[in-house]
């Protein structure tokens, strides 16, 4: 599991076993402990690291979009 802070949002990239030998990423975006969004990734990966990295990458992009929609600016990837 990996964690990043994007603007007001906490982004967690995680993964799970989708079927034997295949991993699928997911992300959870929360604000002040309340879950704002959760999404399962589509791509199946052969290892846990790639799946978790995909979850975090997609979660960061989604959090940046939420900040742009809410506050009118993109906080960047930091």
Short mmCIF file of C-alpha atoms in Angstrom, two decimals:
data_model
loop_
_atom_site.label_atom_id
_atom_site.label_comp_id
_atom_site.label_asym_id
_atom_site.label_seq_id
_atom_site.Cartn_x
_atom_site.Cartn_y
_atom_site.Cartn_z
CA UNK A 1 0.00 0.00 0.00
CA UNK A 2 1.22 3.46 -0.87
CA UNK A 3 -0.07 6.81 0.35
CA UNK A 4 0.10 10.34 -1.06
CA UNK A 5 -1.41 13.68 -0.07
CA UNK A 6 -2.86 15.68 -2.99
CA UNK A 7 -4.33 19.01 -1.91
CA UNK A 8 -7.01 18.24 0.68
CA UNK A 9 -7.15 14.56 -0.23
CA UNK A 10 -5.36 11.47 1.01
CA UNK A 11 -4.82 8.90 -1.73
CA UNK A 12 -4.13 5.24 -0.94
CA UNK A 13 -3.06 2.93 -3.72
CA UNK A 14 -3.56 -0.72 -2.85
CA UNK A 15 -4.13 -4.01 -4.63
CA UNK A 16 -5.71 -7.39 -4.17
CA UNK A 17 -5.57 -10.86 -5.70
CA UNK A 18 -8.12 -10.86 -8.51
CA UNK A 19 -7.48 -14.50 -9.39
CA UNK A 20 -4.59 -16.88 -8.71
CA UNK A 21 -1.38 -15.30 -9.92
CA UNK A 22 -3.02 -12.03 -10.97
CA UNK A 23 -3.28 -8.78 -9.04
CA UNK A 24 -5.59 -5.82 -9.58
CA UNK A 25 -4.93 -2.32 -8.29
CA UNK A 26 -7.39 -0.01 -6.55
CA UNK A 27 -7.41 3.39 -4.96
CA UNK A 28 -9.28 5.13 -2.18
CA UNK A 29 -9.47 8.91 -1.92
CA UNK A 30 -10.45 10.35 1.46
CA UNK A 31 -10.75 13.75 3.05
CA UNK A 32 -10.56 14.17 6.83
CA UNK A 33 -11.06 10.42 7.27
CA UNK A 34 -14.21 10.30 5.12
CA UNK A 35 -14.02 8.27 1.93
CA UNK A 36 -14.70 10.43 -1.13
CA UNK A 37 -14.01 7.95 -3.94
CA UNK A 38 -12.92 4.36 -4.48
CA UNK A 39 -12.20 2.62 -7.75
CA UNK A 40 -10.92 -0.75 -8.87
CA UNK A 41 -8.46 -0.77 -11.75
CA UNK A 42 -9.20 -2.81 -14.86
CA UNK A 43 -5.76 -4.18 -15.75
CA UNK A 44 -4.58 -7.48 -14.26
CA UNK A 45 -0.90 -7.59 -13.25
CA UNK A 46 1.44 -10.48 -12.62
CA UNK A 47 2.88 -8.91 -9.48
CA UNK A 48 1.66 -6.95 -6.48
CA UNK A 49 4.03 -3.98 -6.94
CA UNK A 50 2.79 -3.11 -10.44
CA UNK A 51 -0.85 -3.39 -9.38
CA UNK A 52 -0.35 -1.13 -6.34
CA UNK A 53 1.60 1.38 -8.44
CA UNK A 54 -1.25 1.53 -10.97
CA UNK A 55 -3.75 2.10 -8.15
CA UNK A 56 -1.73 4.97 -6.74
CA UNK A 57 -1.12 6.55 -10.16
CA UNK A 58 -4.80 6.50 -11.06
CA UNK A 59 -5.75 7.71 -7.57
CA UNK A 60 -3.40 10.69 -7.78
CA UNK A 61 -4.85 11.64 -11.18
CA UNK A 62 -8.39 11.39 -9.80
CA UNK A 63 -7.51 13.48 -6.72
CA UNK A 64 -5.94 16.16 -8.92
CA UNK A 65 -9.15 16.29 -10.96
CA UNK A 66 -11.24 16.58 -7.78
CA UNK A 67 -9.09 19.51 -6.62
CA UNK A 68 -9.41 21.20 -10.01
CA UNK A 69 -13.20 20.73 -9.99
CA UNK A 70 -13.57 21.91 -6.40
CA UNK A 71 -11.00 24.67 -6.03
CA UNK A 72 -10.24 25.60 -9.63
CA UNK A 73 -6.54 24.68 -9.55
CA UNK A 74 -4.40 21.61 -10.01
CA UNK A 75 -2.07 21.09 -7.03
CA UNK A 76 0.32 19.09 -9.20
CA UNK A 77 1.77 15.69 -8.49
CA UNK A 78 3.45 16.66 -5.23
#
